[in-house]
Short mmCIF file of C-alpha atoms and ligand atoms in Angstrom, two decimals:
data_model
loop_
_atom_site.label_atom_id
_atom_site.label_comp_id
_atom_site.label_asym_id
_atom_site.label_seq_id
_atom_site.Cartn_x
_atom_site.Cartn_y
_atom_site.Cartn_z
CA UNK A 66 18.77 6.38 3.32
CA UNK A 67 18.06 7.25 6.93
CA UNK A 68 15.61 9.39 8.75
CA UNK A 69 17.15 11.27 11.58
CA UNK A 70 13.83 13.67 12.45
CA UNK A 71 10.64 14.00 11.08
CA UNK A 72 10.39 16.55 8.43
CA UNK A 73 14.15 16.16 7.35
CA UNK A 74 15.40 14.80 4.16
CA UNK A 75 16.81 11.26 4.53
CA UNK A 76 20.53 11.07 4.40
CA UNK A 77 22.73 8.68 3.06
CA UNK A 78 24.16 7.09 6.00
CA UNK A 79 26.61 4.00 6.12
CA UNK A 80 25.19 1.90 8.81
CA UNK A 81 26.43 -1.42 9.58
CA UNK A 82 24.53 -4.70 8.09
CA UNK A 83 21.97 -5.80 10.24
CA UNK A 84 22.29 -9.59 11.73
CA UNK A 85 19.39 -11.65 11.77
CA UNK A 86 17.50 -12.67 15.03
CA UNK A 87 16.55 -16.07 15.37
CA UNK A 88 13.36 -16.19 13.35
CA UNK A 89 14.64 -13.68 11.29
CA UNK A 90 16.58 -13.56 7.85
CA UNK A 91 18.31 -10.77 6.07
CA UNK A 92 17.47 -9.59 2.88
CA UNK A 93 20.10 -8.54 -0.17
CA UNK A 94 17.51 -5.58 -1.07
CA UNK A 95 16.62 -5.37 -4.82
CA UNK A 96 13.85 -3.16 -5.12
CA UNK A 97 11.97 -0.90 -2.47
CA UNK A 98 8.56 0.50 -3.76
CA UNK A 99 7.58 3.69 -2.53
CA UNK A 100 4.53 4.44 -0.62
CA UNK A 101 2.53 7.13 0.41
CA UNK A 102 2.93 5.61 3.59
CA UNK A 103 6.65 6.54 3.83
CA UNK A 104 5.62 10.27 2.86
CA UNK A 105 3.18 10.34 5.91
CA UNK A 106 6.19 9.08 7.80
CA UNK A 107 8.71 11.59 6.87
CA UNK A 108 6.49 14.39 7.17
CA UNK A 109 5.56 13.60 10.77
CA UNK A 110 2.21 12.56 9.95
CA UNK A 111 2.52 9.25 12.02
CA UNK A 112 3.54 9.88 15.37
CA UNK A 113 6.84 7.78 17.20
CA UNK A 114 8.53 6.46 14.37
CA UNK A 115 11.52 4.36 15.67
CA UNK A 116 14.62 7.29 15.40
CA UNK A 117 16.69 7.06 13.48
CA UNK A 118 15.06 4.80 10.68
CA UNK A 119 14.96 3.72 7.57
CA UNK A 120 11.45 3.54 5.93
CA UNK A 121 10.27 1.84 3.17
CA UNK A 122 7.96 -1.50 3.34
CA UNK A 123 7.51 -2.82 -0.16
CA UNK A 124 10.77 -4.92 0.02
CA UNK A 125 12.02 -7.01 -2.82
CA UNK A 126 15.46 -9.36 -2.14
CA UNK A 127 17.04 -11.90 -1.96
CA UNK A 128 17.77 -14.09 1.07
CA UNK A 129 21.19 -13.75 2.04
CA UNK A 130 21.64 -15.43 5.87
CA UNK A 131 18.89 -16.94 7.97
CA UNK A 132 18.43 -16.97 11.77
CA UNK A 133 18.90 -19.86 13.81
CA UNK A 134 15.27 -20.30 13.89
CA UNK A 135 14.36 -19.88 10.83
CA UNK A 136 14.01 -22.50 8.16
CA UNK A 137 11.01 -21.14 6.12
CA UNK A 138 13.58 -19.63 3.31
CA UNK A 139 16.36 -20.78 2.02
CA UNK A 140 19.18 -18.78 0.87
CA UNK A 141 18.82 -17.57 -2.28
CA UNK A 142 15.19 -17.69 -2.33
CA UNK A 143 13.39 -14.50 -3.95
CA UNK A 144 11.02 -12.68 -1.15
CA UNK A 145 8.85 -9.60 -0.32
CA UNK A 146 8.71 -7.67 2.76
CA UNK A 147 5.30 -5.87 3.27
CA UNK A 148 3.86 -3.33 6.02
CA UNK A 149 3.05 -5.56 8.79
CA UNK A 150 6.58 -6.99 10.22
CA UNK A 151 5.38 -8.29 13.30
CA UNK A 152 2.74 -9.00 15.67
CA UNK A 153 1.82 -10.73 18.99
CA UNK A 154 -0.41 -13.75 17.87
CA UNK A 155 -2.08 -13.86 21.62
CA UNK A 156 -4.50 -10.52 21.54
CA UNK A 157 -8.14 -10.96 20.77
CA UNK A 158 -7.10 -9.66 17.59
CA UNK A 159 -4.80 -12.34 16.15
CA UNK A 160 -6.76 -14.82 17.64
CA UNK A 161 -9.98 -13.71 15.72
CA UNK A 162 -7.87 -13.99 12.36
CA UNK A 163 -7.75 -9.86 12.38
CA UNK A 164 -3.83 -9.74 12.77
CA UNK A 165 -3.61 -6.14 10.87
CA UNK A 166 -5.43 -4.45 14.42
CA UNK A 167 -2.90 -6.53 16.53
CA UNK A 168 -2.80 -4.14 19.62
CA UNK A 169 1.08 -4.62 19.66
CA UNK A 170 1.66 -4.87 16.05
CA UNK A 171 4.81 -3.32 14.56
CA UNK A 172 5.41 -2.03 10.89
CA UNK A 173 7.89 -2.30 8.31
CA UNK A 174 9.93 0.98 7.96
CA UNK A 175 8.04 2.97 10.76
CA UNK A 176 8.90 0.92 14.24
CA UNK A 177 11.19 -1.57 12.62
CA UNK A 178 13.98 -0.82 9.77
CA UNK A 179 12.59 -0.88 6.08
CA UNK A 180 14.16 -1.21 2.57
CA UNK A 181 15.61 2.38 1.36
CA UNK A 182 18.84 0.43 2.19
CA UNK A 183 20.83 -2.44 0.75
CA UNK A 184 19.87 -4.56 3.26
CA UNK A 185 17.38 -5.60 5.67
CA UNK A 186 16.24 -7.92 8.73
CA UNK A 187 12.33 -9.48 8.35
CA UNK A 188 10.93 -12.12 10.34
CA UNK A 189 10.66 -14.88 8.19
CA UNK A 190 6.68 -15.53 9.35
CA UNK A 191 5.48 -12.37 7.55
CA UNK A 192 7.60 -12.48 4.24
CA UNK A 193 6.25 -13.62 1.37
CA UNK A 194 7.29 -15.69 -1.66
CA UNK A 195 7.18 -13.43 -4.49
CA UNK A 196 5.13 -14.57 -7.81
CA UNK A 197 7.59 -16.18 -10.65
CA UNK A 198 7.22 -13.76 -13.89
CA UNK A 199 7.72 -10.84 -11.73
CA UNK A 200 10.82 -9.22 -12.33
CA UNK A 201 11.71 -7.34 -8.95
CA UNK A 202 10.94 -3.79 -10.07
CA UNK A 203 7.43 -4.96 -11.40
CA UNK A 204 6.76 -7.02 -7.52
CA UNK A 205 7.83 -4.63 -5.08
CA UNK A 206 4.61 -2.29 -5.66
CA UNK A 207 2.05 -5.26 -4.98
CA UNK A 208 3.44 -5.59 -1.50
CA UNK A 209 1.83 -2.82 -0.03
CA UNK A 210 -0.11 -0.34 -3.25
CA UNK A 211 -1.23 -3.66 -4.31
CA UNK A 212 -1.61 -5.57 -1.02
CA UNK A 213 -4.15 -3.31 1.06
CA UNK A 214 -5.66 -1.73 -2.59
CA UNK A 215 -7.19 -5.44 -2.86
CA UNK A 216 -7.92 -5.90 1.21
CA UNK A 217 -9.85 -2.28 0.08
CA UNK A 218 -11.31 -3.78 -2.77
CA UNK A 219 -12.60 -7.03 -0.78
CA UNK A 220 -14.58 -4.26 1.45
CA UNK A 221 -16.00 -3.40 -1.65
CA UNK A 222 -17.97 -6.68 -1.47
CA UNK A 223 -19.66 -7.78 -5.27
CA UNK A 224 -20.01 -3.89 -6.02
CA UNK A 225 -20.53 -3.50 -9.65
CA UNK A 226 -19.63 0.02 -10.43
CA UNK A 227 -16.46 0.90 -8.51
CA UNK A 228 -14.96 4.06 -8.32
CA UNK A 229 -11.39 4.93 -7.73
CA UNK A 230 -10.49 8.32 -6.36
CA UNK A 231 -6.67 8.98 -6.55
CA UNK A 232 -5.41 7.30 -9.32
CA UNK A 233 -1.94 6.07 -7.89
CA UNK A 234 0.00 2.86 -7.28
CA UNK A 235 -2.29 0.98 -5.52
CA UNK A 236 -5.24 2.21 -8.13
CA UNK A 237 -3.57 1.18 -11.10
CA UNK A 238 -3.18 -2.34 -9.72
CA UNK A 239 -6.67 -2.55 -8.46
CA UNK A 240 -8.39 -1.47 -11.40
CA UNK A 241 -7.38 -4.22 -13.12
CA UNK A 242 -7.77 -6.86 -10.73
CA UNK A 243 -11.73 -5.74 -10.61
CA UNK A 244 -11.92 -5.34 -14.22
CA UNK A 245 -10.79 -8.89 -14.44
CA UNK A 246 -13.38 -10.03 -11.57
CA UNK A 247 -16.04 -8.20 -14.25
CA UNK A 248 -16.80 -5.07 -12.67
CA UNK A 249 -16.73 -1.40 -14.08
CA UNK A 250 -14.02 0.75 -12.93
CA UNK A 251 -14.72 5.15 -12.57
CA UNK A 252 -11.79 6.52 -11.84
CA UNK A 253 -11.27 9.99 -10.44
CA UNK A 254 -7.79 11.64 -10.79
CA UNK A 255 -6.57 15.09 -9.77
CA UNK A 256 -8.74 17.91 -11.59
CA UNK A 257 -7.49 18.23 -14.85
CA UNK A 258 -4.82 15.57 -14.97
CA UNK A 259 -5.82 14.21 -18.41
CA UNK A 260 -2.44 11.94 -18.34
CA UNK A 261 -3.94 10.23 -15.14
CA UNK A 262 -7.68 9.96 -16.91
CA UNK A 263 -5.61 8.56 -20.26
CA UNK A 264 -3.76 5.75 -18.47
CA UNK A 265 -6.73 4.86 -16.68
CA UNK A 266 -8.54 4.06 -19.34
CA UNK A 267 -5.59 1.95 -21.24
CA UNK A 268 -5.98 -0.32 -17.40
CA UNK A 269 -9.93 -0.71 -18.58
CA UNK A 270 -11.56 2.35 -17.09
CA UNK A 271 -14.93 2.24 -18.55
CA UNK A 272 -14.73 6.43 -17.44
CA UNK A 273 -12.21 8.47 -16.07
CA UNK A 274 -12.41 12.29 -15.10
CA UNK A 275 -11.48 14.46 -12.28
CA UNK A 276 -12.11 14.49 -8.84
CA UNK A 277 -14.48 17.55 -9.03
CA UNK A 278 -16.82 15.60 -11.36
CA UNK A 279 -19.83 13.17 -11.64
CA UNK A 280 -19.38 10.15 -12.61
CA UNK A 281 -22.00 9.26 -15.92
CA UNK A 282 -24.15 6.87 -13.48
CA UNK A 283 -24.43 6.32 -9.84
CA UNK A 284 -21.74 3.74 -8.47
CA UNK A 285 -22.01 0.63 -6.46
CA UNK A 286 -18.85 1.75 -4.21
CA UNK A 287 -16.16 4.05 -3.87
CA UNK A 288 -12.08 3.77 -2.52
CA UNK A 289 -10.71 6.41 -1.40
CA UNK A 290 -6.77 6.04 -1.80
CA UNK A 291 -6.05 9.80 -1.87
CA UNK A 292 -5.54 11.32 1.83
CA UNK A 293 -7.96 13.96 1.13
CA UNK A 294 -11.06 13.89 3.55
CA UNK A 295 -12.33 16.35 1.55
CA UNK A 296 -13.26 13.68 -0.88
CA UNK A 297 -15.11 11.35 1.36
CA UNK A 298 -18.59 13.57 1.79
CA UNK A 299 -17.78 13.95 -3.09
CA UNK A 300 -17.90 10.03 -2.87
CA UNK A 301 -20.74 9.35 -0.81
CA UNK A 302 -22.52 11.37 -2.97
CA UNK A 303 -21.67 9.40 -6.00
CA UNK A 304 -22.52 6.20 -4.55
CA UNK A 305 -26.31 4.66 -4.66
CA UNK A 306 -28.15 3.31 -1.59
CA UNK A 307 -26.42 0.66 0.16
CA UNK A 308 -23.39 1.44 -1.40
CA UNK A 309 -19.58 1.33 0.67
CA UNK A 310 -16.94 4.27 0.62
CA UNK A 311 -13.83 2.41 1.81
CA UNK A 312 -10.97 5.26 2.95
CA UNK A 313 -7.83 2.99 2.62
CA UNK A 314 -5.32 5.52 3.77
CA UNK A 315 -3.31 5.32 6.74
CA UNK A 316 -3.74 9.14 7.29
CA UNK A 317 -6.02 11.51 5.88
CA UNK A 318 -6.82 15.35 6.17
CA UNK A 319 -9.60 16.04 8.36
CA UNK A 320 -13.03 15.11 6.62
CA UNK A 321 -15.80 18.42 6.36
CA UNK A 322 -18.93 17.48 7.95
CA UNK A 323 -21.43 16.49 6.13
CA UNK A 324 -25.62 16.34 5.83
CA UNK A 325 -26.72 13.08 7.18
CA UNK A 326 -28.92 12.37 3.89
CA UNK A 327 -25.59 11.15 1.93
CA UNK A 328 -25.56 8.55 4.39
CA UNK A 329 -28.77 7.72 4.61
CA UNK A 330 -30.40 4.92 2.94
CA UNK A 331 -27.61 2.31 4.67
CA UNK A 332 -24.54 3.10 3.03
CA UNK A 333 -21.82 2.56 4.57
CA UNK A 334 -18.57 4.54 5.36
CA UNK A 335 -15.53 2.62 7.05
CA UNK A 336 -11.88 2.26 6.28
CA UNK A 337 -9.18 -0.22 5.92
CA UNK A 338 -6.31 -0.70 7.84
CA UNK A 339 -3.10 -2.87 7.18
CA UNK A 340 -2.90 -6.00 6.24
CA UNK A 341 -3.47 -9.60 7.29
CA UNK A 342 -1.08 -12.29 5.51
CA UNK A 343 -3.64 -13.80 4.35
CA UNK A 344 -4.34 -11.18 2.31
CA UNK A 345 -1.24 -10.88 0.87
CA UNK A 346 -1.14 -14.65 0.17
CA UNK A 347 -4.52 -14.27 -1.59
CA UNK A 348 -3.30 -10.99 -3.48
CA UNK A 349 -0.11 -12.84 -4.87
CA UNK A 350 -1.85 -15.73 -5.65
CA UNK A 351 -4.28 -13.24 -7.73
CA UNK A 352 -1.99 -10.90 -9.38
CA UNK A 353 -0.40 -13.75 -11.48
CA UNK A 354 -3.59 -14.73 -12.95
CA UNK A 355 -4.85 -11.32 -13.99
CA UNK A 356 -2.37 -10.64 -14.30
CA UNK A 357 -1.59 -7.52 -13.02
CA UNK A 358 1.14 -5.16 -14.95
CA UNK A 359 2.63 -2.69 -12.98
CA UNK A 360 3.92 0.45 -14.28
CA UNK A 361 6.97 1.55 -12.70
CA UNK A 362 8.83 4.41 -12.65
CA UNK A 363 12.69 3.78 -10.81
CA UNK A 364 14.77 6.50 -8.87
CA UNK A 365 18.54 4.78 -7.33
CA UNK A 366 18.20 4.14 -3.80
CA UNK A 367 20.02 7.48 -3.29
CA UNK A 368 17.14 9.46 -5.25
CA UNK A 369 15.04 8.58 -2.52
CA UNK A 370 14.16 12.04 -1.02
CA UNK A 371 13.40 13.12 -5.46
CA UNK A 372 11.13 9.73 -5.26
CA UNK A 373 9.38 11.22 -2.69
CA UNK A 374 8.92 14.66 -3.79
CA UNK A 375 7.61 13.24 -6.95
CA UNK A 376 5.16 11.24 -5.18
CA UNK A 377 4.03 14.31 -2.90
CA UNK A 378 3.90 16.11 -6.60
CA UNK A 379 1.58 13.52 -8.28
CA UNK A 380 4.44 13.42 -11.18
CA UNK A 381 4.43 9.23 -10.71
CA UNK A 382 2.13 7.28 -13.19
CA UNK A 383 1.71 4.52 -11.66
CA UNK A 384 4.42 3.45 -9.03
CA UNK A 385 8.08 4.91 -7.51
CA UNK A 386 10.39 2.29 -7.00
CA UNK A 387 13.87 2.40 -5.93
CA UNK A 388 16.75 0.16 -7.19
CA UNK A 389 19.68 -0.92 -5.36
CA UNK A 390 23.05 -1.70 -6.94
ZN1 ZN B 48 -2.11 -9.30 18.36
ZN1 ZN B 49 2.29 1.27 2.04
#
């Protein structure tokens, strides 16, 4: 499924099958989640996508051929593919252990060819080994919804009362994992979406309601996964005195300004970006032991473009996914 120009449906295109380089290996594709990521992509939201492309960086496969170079997977072996493909490993960055701001870094489905496709090229040093017990369509949504929900929820440091605006993917994933690490999950859906408020609370909500309202008692911190800066000034309200708002969107509409006093008293608004693998190490290592369920709804590969308009609808409860035959 191939993106030709920004603000185009993707087309299915025959293409030939990529060849690994020589730290690379190429992937039988199983399962490619779907991210809001990918939306911001085709939309035009991130600016110089490689052209054409194919997006998608929540990769689930099998290893099919490996590079000369690379002898980290065998074939066969079951990996993931996740948002960060590649980066420099000499900027002051990587060498500070902070490889997701890599000046040079390059993405998964945005500057480097992604998983809406039956195959696909990684280097091996940023694939992961996916978690036995998870069937493919249940993994691919930790790679990324999963992956930088729980960098997002690290930033939350040993916040008690976390809310969740946008109750997507990656907040269905990460409510459990901080239920599980014993704190109290709020979580804030689109006004009115009593479906969204319902499943949150069978994932161990202790409250669920709609965007528009207060939560029952003041929280500890906030993540923001919707891209709706509209909602950053609503959750800085809602949280207490030193609390954190963590945006963990890669794009987001412009935020409304804002009185300084729901800042004041040292909280604390910053967001997240990417992904380090040791994150994702940490995160897979996690998810098992939760363990984390993911609810998945699947679209064939060549349902892609009705994924996505789902996704831009809010008609997914918990994640897309796309299967390939
Ligand atoms: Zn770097
Ligand atoms: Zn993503």
């Amino acid at each position: 499924m191939v993106l030709e120009k920004p603000g185009e449906p993707l087309r299915v295109t025959d293409v030939p099958v990529p060849e690994p380089g020589a730290e690379e290996v190429r992937i039988r594709v199983h399962a490619c989640a779907v991210c809001r990521t990918d939306l911001h992509v085709v939309d035009g939201e991130l600016k110089d996508p490689k052209l054409p492309l194919i997006i998608g960086h929540q990769i689930v496969g099998t290893v099919e051929k490996t590079g000369e170079r690379a002898d980290r997977f065998a074939v066969g072996d079951r990996v993931g593919v996740p948002w960060l493909g590649w980066t420099d490993g000499t900027c002051r960055y990587c060498l500070e252990g902070r490889e997701n701001l890599c000046d040079a870094a390059r993405f998964t489905g945005y500057q480097i060819d992604g998983g809406y496709a039956e195959y696909a090229v990684a280097d091996q040093r940023f694939c992961f080994p996916i978690p036995e017990g998870y069937p493919d369509l249940q993994a691919a949504p930790l790679l990324c919804g999963g992956l930088i929900g729980y960098r997002s929820l690290r930033m939350t440091g040993d916040a008690e009362r976390l809310g969740l605006y946008g109750f997507g993917s990656s907040a269905h994933m990460i409510a459990q994992a901080a239920v599980h690490q014993g704190r109290r999950v709020f979580a804030f859906t689109r006004t009115g979406d009593e479906e969204a408020q319902e499943f949150a609370r069978t994932l161990g909500a202790g409250w669920a309601g709609g965007s528009d309202e207060s939560p029952p008692e003041e929280l500890d911190a906030a993540i923001i996964f919707a891209p709706v800066g509209a909602l950053v000034p609503v959750a800085l309200r809602a949280v207490a005195k030193g609390g954190v708002v963590v945006c963990a969107g890669i794009h987001m509409s412009d935020i409304p300004s804002f009185p300084y006093e729901i800042l004041w008293g040292e909280r604390v608004l910053r967001s997240v970006a990417n992904l380090t693998r040791k994150d994702g190490e940490e995160f897979l290592a996690l998810a098992p032991k939760v363990p984390i369920r993911t609810t998945v709804q699947t679209f064939p590969l060549e349902e892609a473009n009705e994924a996505l308009d789902a996704l831009r609808g809010g008609r997914i409860g918990g994640s897309a996914v796309l299967t390939v035959a």
